[in-house]
Amino acid sequence: MEQQEFTITAYTENHVGLLHRITIIFTKRKINIESLTTSESETEGIHRFTIAVTETEETVQKVVKQIEKQVEVLKAGYYKKKEVVQQELALYKLRTDSLTNGLEVERIVREHGARFLTIEKEFVVIEKAGYKRETKALFDELKTYDIIEFVRSGRIAVSREQYGLGRQVAELLATEVV
Amino acid sequence: MGTVEAPTKKKSDNSTKTERISGSEAVARILAEEGVEIAFGYPGGAIMPVYDALYDHQDEIQHVLARHEQGAIHAAQGYARASGKVGVCLATSGPGATNLITGIADAQIDSTPLVCITGQVASSLLGSDAFQECDVIGISMPVTKWNYQVTRAEEIPEALAKAFYIARSGRPGPVLVDITKDAQFDQLDFRYDKCTHLRSYVPVPKLDHSKVKEAAELINNAKRPYVLFGQGVILANAEDEFKQFIEKTGIPSAWTIMGLSALDTDHPLNVGMLGMHGNYGPNLLTNECDVLIAIGMRFDDRVTGNLSKYAKQAKVIHLEIDPAEIDKNVKTEVAVLGDAKESLTELIKHVKPNSHDEWLQKFRDCDKLEHEKVIQEELNPTSDILSMGEVIKLINKYTNGDAILVTDVGQHQMVACRYTKFNKSKSNITSGGLGTMGFGLPAALGAALGEPDRKVICVVGDGGFQMTLQELATIYQTQAKVKVLLLNNEFLGMVRQWQQLFFEKRYSSTELINPDFQTIAKGFYIPTNKVTERRNLEEAIKEFVESDSAYFLEVMVGKENNVFPMVPSGSGVAEIRLE
Ligand SMILES: Cc1ncc(C[n+]2csc(CCOP(=O)(O)OP(=O)(O)O)c2C)c(N)n1
């Protein structure tokens, strides 16, 4: 089976150490996690892991089952590239004086749908959200202006189904007797 | 185990009453409330408050002082496996906790319910590399079903309630609760409610009746159906349902080493052992059945051999409690998720009475061949050299299959499991998934304390015995009636066998120049005997089995005997070798 890009999503309790427990499942099989993001979810008190990997579907299925098996995980699932709307956020720090040679950088920023987050005396910070290839394209263009710092966030994604896993989590919680 | 206990949480008025006590006193009371009668462990600085509290609870909770934390945890495992209860193990921080890890990993892979409680340095010192500080939460995470660090006394009741619930429910497993020393000393307003439910945790998946019907349909139409059963049958207490199911359908059934004793060895449908050193027919015919019904087993690679040559012709039905096991190693046609007892009860209703005499005869024919080529000589050797098999045969003669068998790891383990007779479940205790040498002796101690009315026979090799033989002291101190049978071949036999077969007899570091085991056992005040010749064997075994105390019997067996049949690693099950 061929490797492809997958986004794994898990809805979990907010428990110290769960991050470690989940990453162990990947290290055990020597799978490289491309990015991992934890955040709140649409449901109060429930956390959400978003994990990006390139793997075979069969392996991803097995990993997802192992994740869901963890006591503090409510639901876990995976999506192929086409099944999610996904974004990453990138920040680029450049010297302010690199802008002074004409309007080049401003043009690039505009063309890429990026924006200046801040303009200081010594440096500027440009922000761009998008797919990895888009933030990478901007990086390649800005490279000639001497990027002082660059960082890209992990992937975040929501499913293209009307109701994703979140609905199942909500249903599960609704059956809870309080 | 599967059965979720009925909710006991009563919201009566007095349940809101609390009492002000220390964290360590809370630990002791919770153990008592959870019905813990025996705890195994070893004290040290960071767990001393708990030991101090246990001093006041000695009538309710017996503490067994092992001689090494590894001994304590294997004893807790043996206790849990024999009694079906949760094993409890206590240790101090740092080295105490790290010494538990092998046993925790063993319990995790063999689904044994354990609650481990470790002391930890004071919460103010966490992360400072304090004396005997060690990140036991981090270290134990990959090998526990769940773990938690308590840093405040008030957390103790909820953490331990969860620990017991998680350890024993669903697919059982080890949990660890690490308690900082200040949390043990501090006071809390104590009240205890057992945990019976966690919103994020589904211990037993809901049975899907349509899957049961699909499975029944496949079984009803099968020409050569074949059942493989594992420990899931034992953990679900489903032995009776299992027997009804195979008797109604007439399906030949083979066991994994973890499933051994779930079905009487003499049952006509019990066709024997699966796996690398299993029986000939059960391995060979895996590749001839048309429907393979796996019940509470997980297709370990020691059972399947090379997966690309495993049961490719068969439609696979998998009755399993853990969804993560489905399709993990072998692709399933119909997965019936749920507790084996419930699944089998339903399945029995939908299967038609049947018999498969011709198919069963194939197993008998294989048995005949295996008998001629292997078993006959193993059980009745023609040479003067004693074999492991003939020793086990005599053990059977005097136990009548009533004893609990605890084995260590190696050739003796395979021989004991192959030839021991069982007529009662929960009677075979061995390290299956992890293959932990040193498991046997302490596990036997735990089993003997868990089932004091049953005979416990502990079969060990001269290698593994030396890994945990210090626990003879614990056997002496507790007066547990463990009968230790040392099958001494003066080699790390199993490794030597591989060297002989696959490494051109290059016996690299497998020969053992041994101490005088008789003197050792005597030093621990345990009655001993040693057999070097056949004419003394039966008498010695009779005395060994019938003695009413602990006993140490050493039998000198062939130095270079091999265990057969064998599926060489990397080969398919049908490539099983008889010689
Ligand atoms: C802790 C541990 N270390 C190493 C091994 C590898 N191993 C498996 S069987 C075996 C030999 C066991 O020898 P012995 O206890 O004498 O038993 P025999 O095979 O001779 O019956 C070894 C070294 C193991 N299973 N466990």
CSV table of N, CA and C in Angstrom, one decimal, chain B residues 8-13 15 191 193:
chain,number,residue,atom,x,y,z
B,8,THR,N,-22.3,0.4,42.1
B,8,THR,CA,-22.5,0.3,43.5
B,8,THR,C,-22.6,1.6,44.2
B,9,LYS,N,-22.5,2.6,43.3
B,9,LYS,CA,-22.4,4.0,43.8
B,9,LYS,C,-23.8,4.4,44.4
B,10,LYS,N,-24.0,4.3,45.7
B,10,LYS,CA,-25.2,4.7,46.3
B,10,LYS,C,-25.2,6.1,46.7
B,11,LYS,N,-26.1,6.9,46.3
B,11,LYS,CA,-26.1,8.3,46.7
B,11,LYS,C,-26.9,8.4,48.0
B,12,SER,N,-26.6,7.6,49.0
B,12,SER,CA,-27.3,7.7,50.3
B,12,SER,C,-26.7,8.9,51.1
B,13,ASP,N,-27.5,9.3,52.1
B,13,ASP,CA,-27.1,10.5,52.8
B,13,ASP,C,-25.7,10.4,53.5
B,15,SER,N,-23.2,8.8,52.7
B,15,SER,CA,-22.1,8.7,51.8
B,15,SER,C,-21.4,10.0,51.6
B,191,ARG,N,-13.5,10.2,51.8
B,191,ARG,CA,-14.7,9.3,51.5
B,191,ARG,C,-14.4,8.6,50.3
B,193,ASP,N,-15.7,6.4,46.9
B,193,ASP,CA,-16.7,5.8,46.0
B,193,ASP,C,-16.0,5.0,45.0
